[in-house]
Amino acid sequence: MTALPERVTVYEVGPRDGLQNEARQVPTADKIRFIDALVEAGLKNIEITSFVSPRWIPQLADAVEVARGVTRKDGVTMSALVPNRRGLDAALAAGMREIAVFLSASETHNKKNVNKTIAETLTAFEDVVPPALAAGVRVRAYVSTVFGCPYEGEVDPQRAVDLTRALTAMGVYQVSLGDTIGVANPRQVDHVLDLVLAEHPIETVAVHFHDTQGTALANCYVALTKGITTIDSSVGGLGGCPYAPGAAGNLATDDLVGMLHAMGIETGIDLDKLIEASRLAAAFVGHDLPSKYLKAYIGKQARARRRAEHADEKGAR
Ligand code: HMG
Ligand code: MG
């Protein structure tokens, strides 16, 4: 079998990518409890919110309160999306020590998402990345729609290469390649990663899959064979992008961690506690979450309960 990494960093984006897409406004106190539960489960990188316009993403309008309310723990990095200088100032004032900038590989999605061309967005980052770095804040970046755009369809893989180059030259420590609408297939992931990794060290590249068509875990496997050691996911499979019609939830952290542990790859995450965090999220969003691991876990518990009841009944007879 191809050599795979021994350890993977799971970059949890549920509180941001997940909750930005929920119809129901989740109370700030529930978000904070949720993030605390993720920390308890052993996640070391958590994207907790976005300092974006509340007109564009009303679900995350409480960014400051969330950032100030979560329990900070040594060794746990909390991050937030920042689109412009105003967002950076708010993030810094709220105590963020890591931020993420974002843009798309396709013009139409970029325009719909941040109301700028790709070139204008890169220019706007000049106002964000250098001052963030000067303040000692780490900066990550997303390139969205790398594998397909909801408006333009196919996207030239060279876009991911060019944008990764531009972003790393600016000083971001890692670029996460996003399959925003969940259309990537394993062969495509193999090809894009070959192109990007030809220019960049492995630790500077992460992958971010949505699971619209059920290909996210297969795509992760291909990324692992390339040596990728950071994978984004969202607990329970919460998520989507409000400016990407058809985008389903992110790859579920539960499914990813379940697969990695079964393969003997370490994550430092406690799966039972992760499931508790998924259940907490399902309760406050008010609907079932798509994670398959979560469903299987609930099924297993129900079977164990039935067996125990059956044994009790037999004992009483
Ligand atoms: P705009 O309308 O062009 O900008 O939006 P503007 O400067 O005219 O500002 C509009 C209003 O927002 C103004 O308020 C500003 O003050 C305010 P008004 O005067 O009308 O009351 N504003 C802000 N408020 C708070 N924080 C800020 C901020 N900036 C402006 N930082 C803008 C441009 C970029 C602000 C807007 O388009 C925006 O916020 N977009 C965010 C979109 C977003 O968050 N999308 C989802 C995340 S991306 C994603 O999900 C993909 C990813 O997961 C990877 C993948 O899956 O591929 C990362
Ligand atoms: Mg996403």
Coordinates of C-alpha atoms and ligand atoms in Angstrom, one line a residue:
M1 CA 0.0 0.0 0.0
T2 CA 1.2 3.6 -0.7
A3 CA 2.9 5.2 2.3
L4 CA 0.4 7.3 4.1
P5 CA 1.1 10.0 6.8
E6 CA 1.1 8.6 10.4
R7 CA -0.7 11.6 11.8
V8 CA -3.2 14.1 10.3
T9 CA -4.3 17.5 11.5
V10 CA -8.0 17.8 11.3
Y11 CA -9.0 21.4 10.8
E12 CA -12.5 21.8 12.2
V13 CA -14.6 24.3 10.3
G14 CA -18.1 23.4 11.6
P15 CA -18.7 26.5 13.8
R16 CA -17.9 28.7 10.7
D17 CA -18.6 26.8 7.4
G18 CA -21.3 24.7 9.1
L19 CA -23.3 27.4 10.9
Q20 CA -23.0 30.1 8.2
N21 CA -25.4 28.0 6.2
E22 CA -28.0 27.2 8.8
A23 CA -31.5 28.7 8.3
R24 CA -32.0 28.9 12.1
Q25 CA -30.1 31.6 14.0
V26 CA -28.1 29.6 16.5
P27 CA -27.9 31.4 19.9
T28 CA -24.4 32.6 20.8
A29 CA -24.3 30.6 24.0
D30 CA -25.0 27.4 22.0
K31 CA -22.1 28.2 19.6
I32 CA -19.8 28.7 22.5
R33 CA -20.9 25.4 24.2
F34 CA -20.4 23.7 20.8
I35 CA -16.8 25.1 20.3
D36 CA -16.0 24.2 23.9
A37 CA -17.2 20.6 23.2
L38 CA -15.0 20.4 20.1
V39 CA -12.0 21.5 22.2
E40 CA -13.0 18.8 24.8
A41 CA -13.0 16.2 21.9
G42 CA -9.3 17.0 21.2
L43 CA -9.6 19.2 18.1
K44 CA -6.5 21.5 18.0
N45 CA -7.5 23.7 15.1
I46 CA -11.0 25.2 15.0
E47 CA -12.4 27.9 12.8
I48 CA -14.9 29.5 15.1
T49 CA -16.6 32.3 13.1
S50 CA -16.2 35.0 10.4
F51 CA -15.5 38.7 10.7
V52 CA -17.5 39.4 7.6
S53 CA -20.4 41.7 6.8
P54 CA -23.5 40.7 8.8
R55 CA -25.5 41.7 5.8
W56 CA -23.9 38.9 3.8
I57 CA -23.7 36.3 6.5
P58 CA -26.2 37.1 9.3
Q59 CA -25.7 33.7 10.9
L60 CA -22.2 34.8 12.1
A61 CA -23.1 38.4 13.1
D62 CA -22.1 37.5 16.7
A63 CA -18.4 36.9 15.8
V64 CA -17.1 39.2 18.5
E65 CA -19.2 37.6 21.2
V66 CA -18.2 34.1 20.1
A67 CA -14.5 34.9 19.9
R68 CA -14.6 36.5 23.4
G69 CA -16.8 33.8 24.9
V70 CA -15.0 30.6 24.0
T71 CA -12.6 29.0 26.4
R72 CA -9.1 29.3 25.1
K73 CA -6.8 26.4 25.8
D74 CA -3.0 26.1 25.3
G75 CA -2.3 24.1 22.2
V76 CA -5.6 24.9 20.6
T77 CA -5.6 27.3 17.7
M78 CA -8.8 29.2 17.0
S79 CA -9.2 30.9 13.7
A80 CA -11.8 33.1 11.8
L81 CA -12.4 34.2 8.3
V82 CA -11.5 37.8 7.5
P83 CA -12.3 39.4 4.1
N84 CA -10.9 43.0 4.6
R85 CA -9.2 45.4 7.0
R86 CA -12.3 46.1 8.9
G87 CA -12.7 42.3 9.6
L88 CA -9.0 42.1 10.6
D89 CA -9.4 45.0 13.1
A90 CA -12.4 43.3 14.6
A91 CA -10.6 40.0 14.8
L92 CA -7.6 41.4 16.5
A93 CA -9.7 43.3 19.0
A94 CA -11.5 40.1 19.8
G95 CA -8.2 38.4 20.5
M96 CA -7.8 36.2 17.4
R97 CA -4.3 34.8 16.9
E98 CA -5.0 33.2 13.6
I99 CA -7.2 34.3 10.7
A100 CA -8.0 33.0 7.2
V101 CA -8.5 35.0 4.0
F102 CA -10.5 33.6 1.2
L103 CA -11.1 33.9 -2.5
S104 CA -12.3 31.7 -5.4
A105 CA -10.6 30.2 -8.4
S106 CA -13.5 31.2 -10.6
E107 CA -14.5 34.9 -11.2
T108 CA -18.2 34.5 -10.9
H109 CA -18.2 32.7 -7.5
N110 CA -15.7 35.2 -6.3
K111 CA -17.9 38.1 -7.3
K112 CA -21.0 36.5 -5.7
N113 CA -19.1 35.8 -2.5
V114 CA -17.1 38.9 -1.9
N115 CA -18.4 41.4 -4.5
K116 CA -14.9 41.8 -6.1
T117 CA -12.9 40.4 -9.0
I118 CA -10.2 38.0 -8.1
A119 CA -7.5 40.6 -8.8
E120 CA -9.3 43.2 -6.6
T121 CA -9.6 40.5 -3.8
L122 CA -5.8 39.9 -3.9
T123 CA -5.3 43.6 -3.7
A124 CA -7.6 43.8 -0.7
F125 CA -5.5 41.1 1.0
E126 CA -2.5 43.5 0.9
D127 CA -4.5 45.4 3.6
V128 CA -5.0 42.3 5.7
V129 CA -2.2 39.8 5.4
P130 CA 0.9 42.1 6.1
P131 CA -0.7 43.9 9.1
A132 CA -1.9 40.6 10.5
L133 CA 1.6 39.1 10.2
A134 CA 3.1 42.3 11.8
A135 CA 0.7 41.8 14.7
G136 CA 2.1 38.2 15.1
V137 CA -1.1 36.6 13.8
R138 CA -0.9 33.5 11.6
V139 CA -2.7 33.7 8.3
R140 CA -4.2 30.8 6.4
A141 CA -6.0 31.1 3.0
Y142 CA -8.7 29.3 1.1
V143 CA -9.0 29.0 -2.6
S144 CA -12.6 28.1 -3.3
T145 CA -14.2 26.4 -6.4
V146 CA -10.8 24.8 -7.3
F147 CA -12.6 21.7 -8.6
G148 CA -15.7 23.3 -10.1
C149 CA -17.8 26.4 -9.9
P150 CA -21.6 26.5 -9.4
Y151 CA -21.8 29.3 -12.0
E152 CA -19.1 28.5 -14.5
G153 CA -18.8 24.8 -14.3
E154 CA -15.2 23.5 -15.0
V155 CA -12.3 25.4 -13.6
D156 CA -8.8 25.4 -15.0
P157 CA -6.5 23.6 -12.4
Q158 CA -3.9 26.2 -13.2
R159 CA -6.0 28.7 -11.3
A160 CA -5.3 26.9 -8.1
V161 CA -1.6 26.8 -8.9
D162 CA -1.4 30.5 -9.6
L163 CA -3.5 31.6 -6.6
T164 CA -1.6 29.3 -4.2
R165 CA 1.6 30.9 -5.5
A166 CA 0.3 34.4 -5.0
L167 CA -1.0 33.7 -1.5
T168 CA 2.1 32.0 -0.2
A169 CA 4.2 34.8 -1.6
M170 CA 2.1 37.1 0.5
G171 CA 3.0 35.1 3.6
V172 CA 0.1 32.8 4.4
Y173 CA 1.3 29.7 6.1
Q174 CA -1.1 27.3 4.4
V175 CA -3.5 27.3 1.5
S176 CA -6.6 25.1 1.7
L177 CA -7.9 24.0 -1.7
G178 CA -11.7 24.0 -1.6
D179 CA -14.2 21.9 -3.4
T180 CA -16.9 24.4 -2.5
I181 CA -19.8 22.5 -4.1
G182 CA -18.6 19.0 -3.6
V183 CA -18.0 18.0 -7.3
A184 CA -14.3 16.9 -7.1
N185 CA -13.4 13.3 -8.0
P186 CA -10.3 11.4 -6.9
R187 CA -8.6 11.6 -10.3
Q188 CA -9.1 15.4 -10.4
V189 CA -7.7 15.7 -6.8
D190 CA -4.7 13.7 -7.8
H191 CA -4.0 16.0 -10.8
V192 CA -4.5 19.3 -9.0
L193 CA -2.4 18.2 -6.1
D194 CA 0.4 17.1 -8.4
L195 CA 0.4 20.5 -10.0
V196 CA 0.3 22.5 -6.7
L197 CA 2.7 20.2 -4.8
A198 CA 5.3 20.5 -7.6
E199 CA 5.8 24.1 -6.3
H200 CA 4.9 24.0 -2.6
P201 CA 6.0 22.0 0.5
I202 CA 3.4 19.5 1.7
E203 CA 2.6 21.3 5.0
T204 CA 1.6 24.5 3.1
V205 CA -1.3 22.8 1.4
A206 CA -4.5 21.5 2.9
V207 CA -7.7 20.1 1.4
H208 CA -11.3 21.2 2.0
F209 CA -14.0 18.9 0.6
H210 CA -17.7 19.2 0.6
D211 CA -19.6 15.9 0.4
T212 CA -22.4 16.8 -2.0
Q213 CA -21.9 13.7 -4.2
G214 CA -20.4 11.4 -1.6
T215 CA -16.8 11.6 -3.0
A216 CA -15.2 13.5 -0.1
L217 CA -13.6 10.5 1.7
A218 CA -12.3 9.1 -1.6
N219 CA -10.8 12.5 -2.3
C220 CA -9.2 12.6 1.1
Y221 CA -7.7 9.2 0.5
V222 CA -6.0 10.5 -2.7
A223 CA -4.8 13.5 -0.8
L224 CA -3.3 11.2 1.9
T225 CA -1.5 9.2 -0.8
K226 CA 0.1 12.5 -1.9
G227 CA 1.3 13.1 1.7
I228 CA -1.3 15.8 2.7
T229 CA -1.4 16.1 6.5
T230 CA -4.1 18.8 7.0
I231 CA -7.7 18.1 6.1
D232 CA -10.6 20.4 6.8
S233 CA -13.9 19.0 7.9
S234 CA -17.1 19.9 9.8
V235 CA -18.5 18.0 12.7
G236 CA -21.6 16.0 11.8
G237 CA -21.2 17.3 8.2
L238 CA -22.8 20.7 9.0
G239 CA -22.2 23.2 6.3
G240 CA -22.3 24.7 2.8
C241 CA -21.7 28.1 1.3
P242 CA -24.6 30.5 1.1
Y243 CA -23.1 31.9 -2.2
A244 CA -22.7 28.5 -3.8
P245 CA -26.1 27.1 -4.7
G246 CA -26.1 23.3 -4.3
A247 CA -23.2 23.2 -1.9
A248 CA -24.0 20.5 0.7
G249 CA -22.3 20.0 4.0
N250 CA -18.6 19.7 4.4
L251 CA -17.0 16.3 4.8
A252 CA -18.1 15.2 8.3
T253 CA -15.3 15.3 10.9
D254 CA -16.8 12.1 12.4
D255 CA -16.6 10.3 9.1
L256 CA -13.0 11.5 8.4
V257 CA -11.7 10.7 11.9
G258 CA -13.5 7.3 11.9
M259 CA -11.8 6.4 8.6
L260 CA -8.4 7.7 9.7
H261 CA -8.4 5.9 13.0
A262 CA -9.6 2.7 11.3
M263 CA -6.5 3.1 9.0
G264 CA -4.2 3.5 12.0
I265 CA -3.6 7.3 11.3
E266 CA -3.5 9.4 14.5
T267 CA -5.5 12.6 15.0
G268 CA -5.4 13.1 18.7
I269 CA -9.3 13.2 18.6
D270 CA -11.6 11.3 21.0
L271 CA -14.3 9.9 18.7
D272 CA -16.8 9.4 21.5
K273 CA -16.5 13.0 22.6
L274 CA -16.6 14.1 18.9
I275 CA -19.9 12.3 18.6
E276 CA -21.2 14.2 21.6
A277 CA -20.3 17.5 19.9
S278 CA -22.2 16.3 16.8
R279 CA -25.2 15.5 18.8
L280 CA -25.1 18.8 20.5
A281 CA -25.0 20.5 17.1
A282 CA -27.9 18.4 15.8
A283 CA -29.9 19.4 18.8
F284 CA -29.4 23.2 18.4
V285 CA -29.7 23.3 14.6
G286 CA -32.9 21.3 15.0
H287 CA -32.3 18.6 12.3
D288 CA -30.4 15.4 11.7
L289 CA -26.8 15.8 10.4
P290 CA -25.6 13.9 7.4
S291 CA -22.5 12.2 9.1
K292 CA -22.6 8.5 8.3
Y293 CA -20.4 7.6 11.2
L294 CA -22.8 9.4 13.6
K295 CA -25.8 7.4 12.2
A296 CA -23.8 4.2 12.5
Y297 CA -22.8 5.1 16.1
I298 CA -26.4 5.8 17.0
G299 CA -27.5 2.5 15.4
K300 CA -24.8 0.6 17.3
Q301 CA -25.9 2.2 20.6
A302 CA -29.6 1.3 20.0
R303 CA -28.6 -2.3 19.2
A304 CA -26.5 -2.5 22.4
R305 CA -29.5 -1.1 24.4
R306 CA -31.8 -3.6 22.9
R307 CA -29.4 -6.4 23.8
A308 CA -29.1 -5.2 27.4
E309 CA -32.9 -4.9 27.7
H310 CA -33.3 -8.4 26.3
A311 CA -30.7 -9.8 28.8
D312 CA -32.5 -8.0 31.7
E313 CA -35.9 -9.5 30.6
K314 CA -34.4 -13.0 30.4
G315 CA -32.8 -12.5 33.9
A316 CA -36.2 -11.4 35.3
R317 CA -37.9 -14.5 34.0
Ligands
HMG1 P1 -19.5 44.8 0.0 O1 -21.0 45.0 0.1 O2 -18.9 44.9 -1.4 O3 -18.6 45.8 0.9 O4 -19.1 43.5 0.7 P2 -18.8 47.1 1.5 O5 -17.5 47.6 1.9 O6 -19.7 48.0 0.7 O7 -19.7 46.8 2.9 C1 -21.0 46.4 2.9 C2 -21.5 46.5 4.4 O8 -20.8 45.6 5.2 C3 -21.2 47.9 5.0 O9 -22.2 48.1 6.0 C4 -19.9 47.7 5.7 O10 -19.6 48.5 6.7 C5 -20.0 46.3 6.2 P3 -23.3 49.2 5.8 O11 -22.6 50.5 5.7 O12 -24.0 48.8 4.5 O13 -24.2 49.0 7.0 N1 -18.8 45.5 6.3 C6 -18.5 44.8 7.3 N2 -19.1 44.6 8.5 C7 -18.5 43.8 9.4 N3 -17.3 43.2 9.1 C8 -16.6 43.4 8.0 C9 -17.2 44.2 7.1 N4 -16.8 44.6 5.8 C10 -17.8 45.4 5.4 N5 -15.5 42.8 7.8 C11 -17.7 41.9 1.8 C12 -17.8 42.9 0.7 C13 -16.4 41.2 1.5 C14 -17.6 42.7 3.1 C15 -18.9 41.0 1.7 O14 -19.0 40.5 0.5 C16 -18.7 39.8 2.7 O15 -18.7 40.0 3.9 N6 -18.7 38.6 2.2 C17 -18.5 37.4 3.0 C18 -19.0 36.2 2.2 C19 -18.7 34.9 3.0 O16 -18.4 35.0 4.2 N7 -19.0 33.8 2.4 C20 -18.8 32.5 3.0 C21 -17.4 32.1 3.3 S1 -16.5 31.5 1.9 C22 -16.8 29.8 1.9 O17 -17.7 29.4 2.6 C23 -15.9 28.9 1.2 C24 -14.8 28.2 2.1 O18 -15.5 27.4 3.0 C25 -13.9 27.3 1.2 C26 -14.7 26.4 0.2 O19 -15.6 25.6 0.6 O20 -14.3 26.4 -0.9 C27 -13.9 29.1 2.8
MG2 MG -16.4 25.4 2.6

